[in-house]
Every structure is written in C-alpha cells, then in structure tokens.
Short mmCIF file of C-alpha atoms and ligand atoms in Angstrom, two decimals:
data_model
loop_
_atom_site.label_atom_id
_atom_site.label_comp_id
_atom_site.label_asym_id
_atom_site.label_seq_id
_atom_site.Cartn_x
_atom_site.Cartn_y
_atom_site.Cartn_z
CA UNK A 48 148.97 173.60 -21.74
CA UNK A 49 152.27 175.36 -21.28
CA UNK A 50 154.28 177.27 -19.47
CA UNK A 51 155.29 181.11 -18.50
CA UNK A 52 158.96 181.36 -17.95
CA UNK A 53 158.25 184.10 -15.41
CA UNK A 54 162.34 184.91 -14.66
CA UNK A 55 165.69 183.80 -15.39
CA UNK A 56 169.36 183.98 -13.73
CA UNK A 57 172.82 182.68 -14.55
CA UNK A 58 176.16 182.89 -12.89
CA UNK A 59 180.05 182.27 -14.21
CA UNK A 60 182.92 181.93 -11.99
CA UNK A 61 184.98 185.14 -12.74
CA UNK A 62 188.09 182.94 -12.99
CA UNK A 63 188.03 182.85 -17.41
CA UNK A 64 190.54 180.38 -19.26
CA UNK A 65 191.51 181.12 -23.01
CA UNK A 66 192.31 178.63 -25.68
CA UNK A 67 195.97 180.48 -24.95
CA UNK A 68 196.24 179.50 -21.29
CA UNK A 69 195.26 175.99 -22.25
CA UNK A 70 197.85 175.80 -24.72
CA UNK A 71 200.62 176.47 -22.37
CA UNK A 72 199.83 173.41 -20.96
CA UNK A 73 198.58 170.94 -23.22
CA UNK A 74 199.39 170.32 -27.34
CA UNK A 75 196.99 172.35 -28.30
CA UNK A 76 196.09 176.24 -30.12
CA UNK A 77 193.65 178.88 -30.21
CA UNK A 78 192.86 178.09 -33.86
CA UNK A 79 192.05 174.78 -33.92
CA UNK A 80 189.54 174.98 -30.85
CA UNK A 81 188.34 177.85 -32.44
CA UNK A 82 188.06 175.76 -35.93
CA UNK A 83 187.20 172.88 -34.44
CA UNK A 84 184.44 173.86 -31.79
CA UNK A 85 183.81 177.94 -31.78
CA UNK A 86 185.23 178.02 -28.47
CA UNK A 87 187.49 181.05 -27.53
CA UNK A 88 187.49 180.79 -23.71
CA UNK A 89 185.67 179.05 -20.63
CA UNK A 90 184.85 180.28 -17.28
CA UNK A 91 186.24 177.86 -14.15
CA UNK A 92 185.09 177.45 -10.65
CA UNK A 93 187.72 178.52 -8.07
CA UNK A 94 186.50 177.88 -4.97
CA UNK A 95 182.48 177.93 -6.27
CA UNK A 96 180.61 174.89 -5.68
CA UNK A 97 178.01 173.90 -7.73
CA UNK A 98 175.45 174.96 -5.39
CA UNK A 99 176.96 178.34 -4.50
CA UNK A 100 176.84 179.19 -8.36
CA UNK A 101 172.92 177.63 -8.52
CA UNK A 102 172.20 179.72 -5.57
CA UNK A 103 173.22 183.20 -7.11
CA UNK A 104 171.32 181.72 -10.66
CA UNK A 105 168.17 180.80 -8.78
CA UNK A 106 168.32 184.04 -6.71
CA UNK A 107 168.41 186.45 -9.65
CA UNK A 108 165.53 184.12 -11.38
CA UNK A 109 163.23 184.85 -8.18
CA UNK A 110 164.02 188.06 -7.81
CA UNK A 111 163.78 188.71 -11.81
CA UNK A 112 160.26 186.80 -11.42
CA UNK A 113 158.96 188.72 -8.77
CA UNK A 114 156.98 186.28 -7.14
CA UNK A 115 157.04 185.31 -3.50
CA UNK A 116 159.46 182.25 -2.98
CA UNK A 117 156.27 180.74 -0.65
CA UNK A 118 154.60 180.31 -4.39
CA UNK A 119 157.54 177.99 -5.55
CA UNK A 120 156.27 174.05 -5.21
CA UNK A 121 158.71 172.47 -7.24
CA UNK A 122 162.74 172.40 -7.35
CA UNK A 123 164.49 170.88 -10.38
CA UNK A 124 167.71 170.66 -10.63
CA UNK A 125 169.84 169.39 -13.19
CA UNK A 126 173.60 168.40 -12.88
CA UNK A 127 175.84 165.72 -13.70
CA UNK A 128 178.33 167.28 -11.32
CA UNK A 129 176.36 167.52 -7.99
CA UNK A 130 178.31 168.45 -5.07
CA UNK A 131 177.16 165.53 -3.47
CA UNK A 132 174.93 162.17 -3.62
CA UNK A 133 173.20 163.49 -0.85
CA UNK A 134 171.57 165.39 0.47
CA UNK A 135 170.40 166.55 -3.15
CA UNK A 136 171.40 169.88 -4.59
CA UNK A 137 167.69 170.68 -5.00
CA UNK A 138 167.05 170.21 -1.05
CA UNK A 139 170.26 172.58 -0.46
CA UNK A 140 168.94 174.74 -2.58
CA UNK A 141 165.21 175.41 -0.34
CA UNK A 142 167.54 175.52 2.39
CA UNK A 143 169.42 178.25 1.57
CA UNK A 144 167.06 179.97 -0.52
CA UNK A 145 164.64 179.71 2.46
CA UNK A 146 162.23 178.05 -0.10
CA UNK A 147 158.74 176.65 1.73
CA UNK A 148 159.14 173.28 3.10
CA UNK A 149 156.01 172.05 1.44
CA UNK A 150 157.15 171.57 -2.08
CA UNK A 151 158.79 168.85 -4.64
CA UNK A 152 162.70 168.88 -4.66
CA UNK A 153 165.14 166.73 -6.75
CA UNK A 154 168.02 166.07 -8.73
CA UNK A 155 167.83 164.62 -12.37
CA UNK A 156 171.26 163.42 -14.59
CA UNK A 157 170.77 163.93 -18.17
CA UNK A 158 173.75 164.99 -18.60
CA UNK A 159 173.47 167.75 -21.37
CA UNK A 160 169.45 167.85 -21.79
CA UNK A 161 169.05 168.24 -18.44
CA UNK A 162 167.56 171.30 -18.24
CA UNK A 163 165.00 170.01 -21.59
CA UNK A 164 164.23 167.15 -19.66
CA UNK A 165 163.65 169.03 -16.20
CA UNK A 166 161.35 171.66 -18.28
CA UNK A 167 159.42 168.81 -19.53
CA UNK A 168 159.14 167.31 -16.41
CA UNK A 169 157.99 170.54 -14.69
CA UNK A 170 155.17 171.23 -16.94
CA UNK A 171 153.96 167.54 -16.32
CA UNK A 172 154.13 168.28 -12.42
CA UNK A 173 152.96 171.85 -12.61
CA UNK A 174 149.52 170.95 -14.73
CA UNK A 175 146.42 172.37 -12.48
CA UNK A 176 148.38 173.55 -10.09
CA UNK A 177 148.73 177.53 -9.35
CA UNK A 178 152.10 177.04 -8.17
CA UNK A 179 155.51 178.24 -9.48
CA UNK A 180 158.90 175.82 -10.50
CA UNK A 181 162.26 176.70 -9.61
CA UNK A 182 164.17 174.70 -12.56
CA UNK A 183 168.21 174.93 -12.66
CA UNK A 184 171.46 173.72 -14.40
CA UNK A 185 174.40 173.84 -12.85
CA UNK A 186 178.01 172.12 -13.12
CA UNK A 187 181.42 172.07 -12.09
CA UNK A 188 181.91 170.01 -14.59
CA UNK A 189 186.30 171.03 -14.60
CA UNK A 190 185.75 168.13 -11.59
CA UNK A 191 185.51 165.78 -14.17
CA UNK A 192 187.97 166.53 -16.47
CA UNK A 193 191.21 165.08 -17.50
CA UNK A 194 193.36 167.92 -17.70
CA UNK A 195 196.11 166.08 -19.59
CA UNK A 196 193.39 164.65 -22.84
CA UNK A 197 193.46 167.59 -25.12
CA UNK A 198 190.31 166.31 -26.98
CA UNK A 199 188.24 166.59 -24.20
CA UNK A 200 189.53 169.13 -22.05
CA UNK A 201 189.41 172.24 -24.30
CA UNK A 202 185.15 171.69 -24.23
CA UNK A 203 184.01 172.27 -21.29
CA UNK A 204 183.15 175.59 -18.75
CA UNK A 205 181.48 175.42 -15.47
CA UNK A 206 178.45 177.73 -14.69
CA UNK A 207 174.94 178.00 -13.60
CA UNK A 208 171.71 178.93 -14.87
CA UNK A 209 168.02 179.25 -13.56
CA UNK A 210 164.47 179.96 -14.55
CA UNK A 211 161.38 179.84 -12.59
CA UNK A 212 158.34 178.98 -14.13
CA UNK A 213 154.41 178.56 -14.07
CA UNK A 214 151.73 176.75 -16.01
CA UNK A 215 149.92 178.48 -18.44
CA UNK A 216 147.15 177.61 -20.69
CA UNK A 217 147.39 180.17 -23.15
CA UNK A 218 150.42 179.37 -23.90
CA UNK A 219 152.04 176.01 -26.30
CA UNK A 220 154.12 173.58 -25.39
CA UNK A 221 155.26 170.19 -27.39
CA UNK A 222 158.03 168.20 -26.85
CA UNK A 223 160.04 165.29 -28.34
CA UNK A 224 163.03 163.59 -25.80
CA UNK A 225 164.62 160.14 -26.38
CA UNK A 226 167.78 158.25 -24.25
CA UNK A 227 170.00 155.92 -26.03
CA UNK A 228 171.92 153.87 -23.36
CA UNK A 229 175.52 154.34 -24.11
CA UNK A 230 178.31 153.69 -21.79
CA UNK A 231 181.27 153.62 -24.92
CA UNK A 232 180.43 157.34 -26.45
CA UNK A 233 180.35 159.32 -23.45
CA UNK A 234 180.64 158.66 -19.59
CA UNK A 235 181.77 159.41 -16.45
CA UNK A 236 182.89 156.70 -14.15
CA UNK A 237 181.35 156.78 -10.58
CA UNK A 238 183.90 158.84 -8.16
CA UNK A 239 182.52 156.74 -5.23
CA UNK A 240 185.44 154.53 -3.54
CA UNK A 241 183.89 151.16 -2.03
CA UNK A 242 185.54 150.68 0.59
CA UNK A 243 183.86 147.47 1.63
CA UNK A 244 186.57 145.74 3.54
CA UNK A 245 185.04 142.17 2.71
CA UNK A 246 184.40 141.74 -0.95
CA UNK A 247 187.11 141.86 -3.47
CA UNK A 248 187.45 145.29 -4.96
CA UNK A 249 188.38 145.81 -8.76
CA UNK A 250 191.27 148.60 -9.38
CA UNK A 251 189.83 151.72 -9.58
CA UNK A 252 190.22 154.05 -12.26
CA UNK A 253 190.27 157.86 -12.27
CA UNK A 254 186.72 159.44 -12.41
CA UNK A 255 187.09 161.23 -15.47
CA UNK A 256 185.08 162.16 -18.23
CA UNK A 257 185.58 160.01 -21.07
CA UNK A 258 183.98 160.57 -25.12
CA UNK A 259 184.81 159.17 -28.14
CA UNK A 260 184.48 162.90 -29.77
CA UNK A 261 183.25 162.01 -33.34
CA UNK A 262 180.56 159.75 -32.09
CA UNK A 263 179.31 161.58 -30.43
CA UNK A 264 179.43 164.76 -32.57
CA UNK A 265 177.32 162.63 -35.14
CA UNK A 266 175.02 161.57 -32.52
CA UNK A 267 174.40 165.05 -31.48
CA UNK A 268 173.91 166.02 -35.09
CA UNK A 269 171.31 163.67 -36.18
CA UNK A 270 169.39 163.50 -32.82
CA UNK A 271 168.97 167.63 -32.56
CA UNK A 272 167.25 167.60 -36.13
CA UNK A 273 165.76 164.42 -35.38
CA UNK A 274 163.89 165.65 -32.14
CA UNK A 275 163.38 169.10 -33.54
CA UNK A 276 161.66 167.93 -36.62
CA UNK A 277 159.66 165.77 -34.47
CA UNK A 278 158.45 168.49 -32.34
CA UNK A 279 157.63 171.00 -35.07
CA UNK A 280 155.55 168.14 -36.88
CA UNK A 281 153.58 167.56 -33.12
CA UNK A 282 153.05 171.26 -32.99
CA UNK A 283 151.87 171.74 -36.88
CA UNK A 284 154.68 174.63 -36.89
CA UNK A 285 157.38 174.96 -39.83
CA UNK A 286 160.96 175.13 -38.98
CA UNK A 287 160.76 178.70 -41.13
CA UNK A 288 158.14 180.17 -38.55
CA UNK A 289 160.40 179.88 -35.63
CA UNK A 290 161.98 182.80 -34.00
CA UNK A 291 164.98 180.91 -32.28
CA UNK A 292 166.42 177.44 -31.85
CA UNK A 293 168.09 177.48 -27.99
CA UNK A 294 170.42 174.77 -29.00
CA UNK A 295 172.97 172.96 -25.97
CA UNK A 296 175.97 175.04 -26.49
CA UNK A 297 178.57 172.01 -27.19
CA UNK A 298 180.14 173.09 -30.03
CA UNK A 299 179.40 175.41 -33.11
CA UNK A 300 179.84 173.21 -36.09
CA UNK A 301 177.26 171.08 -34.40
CA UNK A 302 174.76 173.95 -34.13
CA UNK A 303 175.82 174.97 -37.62
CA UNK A 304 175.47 171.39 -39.37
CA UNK A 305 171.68 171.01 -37.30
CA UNK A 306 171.01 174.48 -38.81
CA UNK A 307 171.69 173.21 -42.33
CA UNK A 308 169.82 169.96 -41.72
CA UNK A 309 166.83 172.13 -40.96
CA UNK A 310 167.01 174.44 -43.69
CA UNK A 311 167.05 177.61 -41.45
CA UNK A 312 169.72 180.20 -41.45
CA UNK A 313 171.88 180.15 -38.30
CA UNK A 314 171.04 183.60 -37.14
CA UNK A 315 168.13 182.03 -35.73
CA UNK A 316 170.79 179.80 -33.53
CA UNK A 317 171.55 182.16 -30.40
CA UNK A 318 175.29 181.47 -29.69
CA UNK A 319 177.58 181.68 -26.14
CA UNK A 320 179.89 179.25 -26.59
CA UNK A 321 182.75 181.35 -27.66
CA UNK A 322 182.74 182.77 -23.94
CA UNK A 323 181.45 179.39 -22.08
CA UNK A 324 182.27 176.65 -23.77
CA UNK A 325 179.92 173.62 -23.10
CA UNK A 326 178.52 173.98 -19.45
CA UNK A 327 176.29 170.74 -20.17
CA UNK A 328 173.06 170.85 -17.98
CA UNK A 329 173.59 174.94 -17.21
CA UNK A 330 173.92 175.51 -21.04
CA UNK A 331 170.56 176.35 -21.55
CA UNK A 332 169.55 178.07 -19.07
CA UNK A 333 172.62 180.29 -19.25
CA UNK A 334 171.48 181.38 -23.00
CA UNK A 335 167.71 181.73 -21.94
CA UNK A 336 169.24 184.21 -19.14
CA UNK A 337 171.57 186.08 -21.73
CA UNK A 338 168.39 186.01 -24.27
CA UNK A 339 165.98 187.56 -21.13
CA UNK A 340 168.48 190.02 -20.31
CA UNK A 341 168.53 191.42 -23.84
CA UNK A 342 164.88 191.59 -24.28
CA UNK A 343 164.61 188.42 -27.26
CA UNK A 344 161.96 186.82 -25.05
CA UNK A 345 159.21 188.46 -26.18
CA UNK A 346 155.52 187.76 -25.37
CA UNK A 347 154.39 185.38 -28.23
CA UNK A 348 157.94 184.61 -29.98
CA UNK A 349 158.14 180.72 -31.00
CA UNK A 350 160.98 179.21 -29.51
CA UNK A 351 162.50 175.97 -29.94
CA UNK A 352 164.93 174.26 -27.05
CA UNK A 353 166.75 171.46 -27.72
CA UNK A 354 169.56 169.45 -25.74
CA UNK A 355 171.64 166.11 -26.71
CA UNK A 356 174.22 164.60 -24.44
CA UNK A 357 175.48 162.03 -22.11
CA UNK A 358 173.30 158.57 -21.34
CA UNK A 359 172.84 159.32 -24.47
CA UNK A 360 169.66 161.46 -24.11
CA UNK A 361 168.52 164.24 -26.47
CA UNK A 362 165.32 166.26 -26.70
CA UNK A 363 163.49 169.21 -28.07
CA UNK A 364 160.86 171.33 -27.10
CA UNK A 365 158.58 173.82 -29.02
CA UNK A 366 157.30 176.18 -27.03
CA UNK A 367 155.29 179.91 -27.21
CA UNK A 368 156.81 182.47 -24.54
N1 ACO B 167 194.27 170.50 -30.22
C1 ACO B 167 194.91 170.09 -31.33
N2 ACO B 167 194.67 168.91 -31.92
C2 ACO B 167 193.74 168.11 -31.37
C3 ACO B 167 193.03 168.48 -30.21
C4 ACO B 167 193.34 169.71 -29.63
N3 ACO B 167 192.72 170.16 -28.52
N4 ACO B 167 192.18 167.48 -29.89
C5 ACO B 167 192.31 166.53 -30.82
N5 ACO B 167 193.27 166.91 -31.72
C6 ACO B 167 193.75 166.17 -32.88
C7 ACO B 167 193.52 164.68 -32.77
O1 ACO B 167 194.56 164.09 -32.05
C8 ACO B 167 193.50 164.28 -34.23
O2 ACO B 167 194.83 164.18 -34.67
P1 ACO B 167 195.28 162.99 -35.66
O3 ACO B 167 194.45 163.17 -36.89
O4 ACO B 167 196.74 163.26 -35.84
O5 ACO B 167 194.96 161.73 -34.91
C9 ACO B 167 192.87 165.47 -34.94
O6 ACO B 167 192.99 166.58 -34.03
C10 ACO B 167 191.41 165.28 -35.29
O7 ACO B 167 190.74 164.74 -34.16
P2 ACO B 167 189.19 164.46 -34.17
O8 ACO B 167 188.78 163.89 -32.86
O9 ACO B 167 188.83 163.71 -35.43
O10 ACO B 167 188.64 165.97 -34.29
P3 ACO B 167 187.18 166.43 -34.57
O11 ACO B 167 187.16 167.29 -35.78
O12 ACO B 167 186.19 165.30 -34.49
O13 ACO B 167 186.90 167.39 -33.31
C11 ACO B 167 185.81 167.39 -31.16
C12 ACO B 167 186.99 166.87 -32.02
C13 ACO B 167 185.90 168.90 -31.12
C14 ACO B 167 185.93 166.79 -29.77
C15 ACO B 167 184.50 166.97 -31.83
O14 ACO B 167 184.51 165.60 -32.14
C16 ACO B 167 183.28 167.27 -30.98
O15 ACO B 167 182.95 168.40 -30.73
N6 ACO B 167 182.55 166.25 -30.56
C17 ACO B 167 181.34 166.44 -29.78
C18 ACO B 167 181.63 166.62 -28.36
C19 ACO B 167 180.40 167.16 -27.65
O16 ACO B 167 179.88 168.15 -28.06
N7 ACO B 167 179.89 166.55 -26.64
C20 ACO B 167 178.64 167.05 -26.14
C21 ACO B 167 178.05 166.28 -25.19
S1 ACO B 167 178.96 166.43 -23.72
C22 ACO B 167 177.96 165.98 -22.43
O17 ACO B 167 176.87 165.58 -22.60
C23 ACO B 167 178.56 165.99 -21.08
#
C-alpha cells in the first residue's frame, strides 16, 4: 500500500542572507560556499517561530488538498528546532489550524530525515484507515547556530514545508531508514538549564550546533546510495527508471557524488539549495512544494526521497505519485 500526497505548502522568512552578507562578518567568501556546498544564499527567521512558518506551510497544503481539515487524523511534525518541549508543535498546530480534536499529534527528531521518517511513519499509521495526514518540517534552525564557526554557519536556512497525505492502494511505496548513534559527528547540546538547586551542576556550555563537517559529508554520501540502492532492490525498480531523486538539500557535492554512485545523471536530482541552504527536517518538503507548484508531480512518476542527518539517521523511500 501507499500513499497519495494529496497537497503541499512551504514557507521562507522573507528576511534572505547571501554568502556576501556572511562574509562581512565572518572569514569567509561567496566562492568557496558556493565551491564548497552550492549555496548562494539562505532565508532567516526574524521574528517567525517555527510554528508560525509550519502554520502558513500546513495551511497552503490543506487548502492545496482540498479536503476538509475534519478528515485529517494524524499530525506529524518534524523539527529539531521546536519552539518548545511542550506542549508539542504538532498539538499547536490542531490548535491553530482548528484541526479535529480526535486525531494523532506528535513531534519526531530526526534531525535531517525527519520528514522520510515521518512519511514512513504515516503510511504505517494511515493503513485501513480513510483518513488524511498532515506531515510537516519545520526549523529555525539559525537558533542553533554559532554565528562565529564559519564551517558550520554558512549551511544552514530556516523554513517550513508541508504535505498532507492519504493511503492509497494503487499506489507503491518501499522504504529503507537506518540510525547510527553518534554524539561526535553531529549534535546539538540540550538548551535546557537545570536549575536543580540541590545536586551539583556541571558548567554549561552554549547550545550550539556542533559537526565535524567531513564526517559527516562521507556519512551522508555512503548512507544516501546505501539506502537508495536498498530501496530500489525492495521495489524491483532500476535506479535508470526513476523520474527524480528528492534528495535532503545539505549540500550539492553531496547530491552530486550520490548521483555518481548511482550511475544516474544529476538532472534527475531536483536542486534548492542555492536559495535555502540546508533547512534540515523542512528540506524536503520545501522541494516536494517547489516540485508541486511546477507541475513535476505527475500521476504515476517514480520518485525516490531520501534524507541523512543528525542521530545519525538516514533513509530512502521509493514511492509512485
Ligand atoms: N569559508 C572559508 N574557508 C572555510 C570555511 C568557510 N566558510 N569553512 C571552513 N573553511 C576552511 C577550513 O578552515 C579549512 O581550512 P584549512 O585547510 O586551512 O584548515 C578548509 O576550508 C577546508 O575545510 P574542510 O572542513 O575540509 O572543508 P570541506 O571541503 O570538507 O567542506 C563542509 C566543509 C562544507 C562543511 C563539508 O564538510 C560538508 O558539507 N559537510 C556536510 C555537512 C552536512 O551536510 N550536514 C548535513 C547534516 S546536518 C543535520 O542533520 C542537522
């Protein structure tokens, strides 16, 4: 069984940073993030949270749907960069969305597959059910950035993406997903203070986002082919068949060396990151949006997703739209 992406939605922040403006204030140039990462600029929230952004995503997926919200039984949401612990985004979310109170709403933190592993997970939950899922990505993820570590800093955009969705048997669906504890490669510490006034407290240290860049590029590299050959030998489909590989928009030359690994020419790689930079869970979804909006999600077309990122987690899923 599979699913019907029935609508999508995305949001920026107007507020748009180039490679320039970051190299007024850090040791850094338009040509080597360019070079280095295919990244010319990346949007910024200024005064968006990360649930006014999934709001406006999630409300153009409904509306682009056209389905009645009382149909929607399940809210995903993926984030790294929640605006708080609780109450979840996803229960903000059918508050403000006026969503029915008799449905399934959560958070889930896989970092950059996120929105893979939500889709994966909404199938599961969805199967022989009628009802409709209301997945999302969204991140501020500038929250968790050290401003003053040029290796990280020049990655990452904040932004929001939706897609609501319904099971459908006439449709495929195959997936591959694996999680590779890692606390060295990539992480971001807790920003939670204890302020328990009788235990001994270590110092704390700035909540930023921390990754040991090559490592991680190498991970990302052999884990997207990995999972994506996986998944096309589940499904019985050659790599040469597919229409397009929705790759996590983290950097170019790691789209570009996955391409190569796979033997298929990278115009079958749909690309944002020159305007976004990586968004992490909201990646996706911003891409299927952009992809929607310009008519490439045609009944039929064989599409594969894949995501890799912090925990370490990656995944990949074929699927028929
Ligand atoms: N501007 C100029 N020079 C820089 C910059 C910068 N912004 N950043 C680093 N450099 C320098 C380094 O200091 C180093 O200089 P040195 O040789 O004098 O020491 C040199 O450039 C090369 O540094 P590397 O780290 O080896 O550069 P690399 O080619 O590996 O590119 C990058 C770095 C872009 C971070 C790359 O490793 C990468 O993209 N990694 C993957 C990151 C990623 O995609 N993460 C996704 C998951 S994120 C998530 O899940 C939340």
């Amino acid at each position: 069984m599979g699913i019907k992406i029935l609508g999508t939605g995305s949001f920026l922040p107007p507020t748009a940073v180039t490679n320039d403006m970051l190299a007024e204030r850090i040791d850094t140039n338009d040509e080597w993030i360019r070079s280095r990462t295919g990244i010319g600029s990346r949007h910024f929230a200024d005064g968006e949270t990360n649930l006014s952004m999934a709001t406006i995503a999630a409300n153009e997926a409904i509306q682009t749907a056209g389905i009645d919200k009382a149909e929607i039984k399940l809210v995903i949401f993926a984030t790294l960069t929640a605006d708080n612990f609780t109450p979840s985004m996803a229960c903000l979310i059918q508050r403000d969305l006026a969503l029915p109170e008799d449905i399934l709403a959560f958070d889930l933190n896989a970092a950059c597959s996120g929105f893979v592993y939500s889709l994966i997970t909404a199938r599961a939950l969805l199967q022989g059910s009628g009802g409709a899922a209301l997945i999302i990505g969204a991140e501020v993820i500038s929250r968790i950035i050290d401003f003053t570590d040029r290796s990280t800093c020049i990655l990452f955009g904040d932004g929001a993406g939706a897609a609501v969705i319904k099971a459908d048997e006439t449709k495929e669906f195959f997936f591959s997903t694996g999680a590779r504890g890692d606390d060295e490669a990539l992480a971001s510490p807790s920003a939670m203070l204890n302020e328990n006034p009788f235990v001994r407290r270590e110092a704390e240290e700035p909540a930023f986002l921390k990754m040991a860049g090559s490592d991680v590029f190498r991970f990302a590299v052999e884990c997207s082919a990995k999972s994506i050959t996986e998944v096309l030998n589940k499904a019985g489909v050659q790599a040469s068949e597919i229409d397009y590989f929705v790759l996590h928009q983290a950097n170019e030359r790691i789209i570009a060396s996955a391409a190569k690994k796979l033997k298929v020419p990278i115009g079958k790689f749909p690309m944002n990151i020159d305007k976004t930079g990586n968004t992490s869970a909201a990646s996706i979804p911003i891409l299927l949006d952009e992809m929607n909006k310009a008519n490439k999600l045609k009944e039929g077309a064989k599409v594969v997703i894949a995501g890799f990122g912090g925990g370490l987690t990656y995944g990949a899923i074929y699927l028929t739209v």
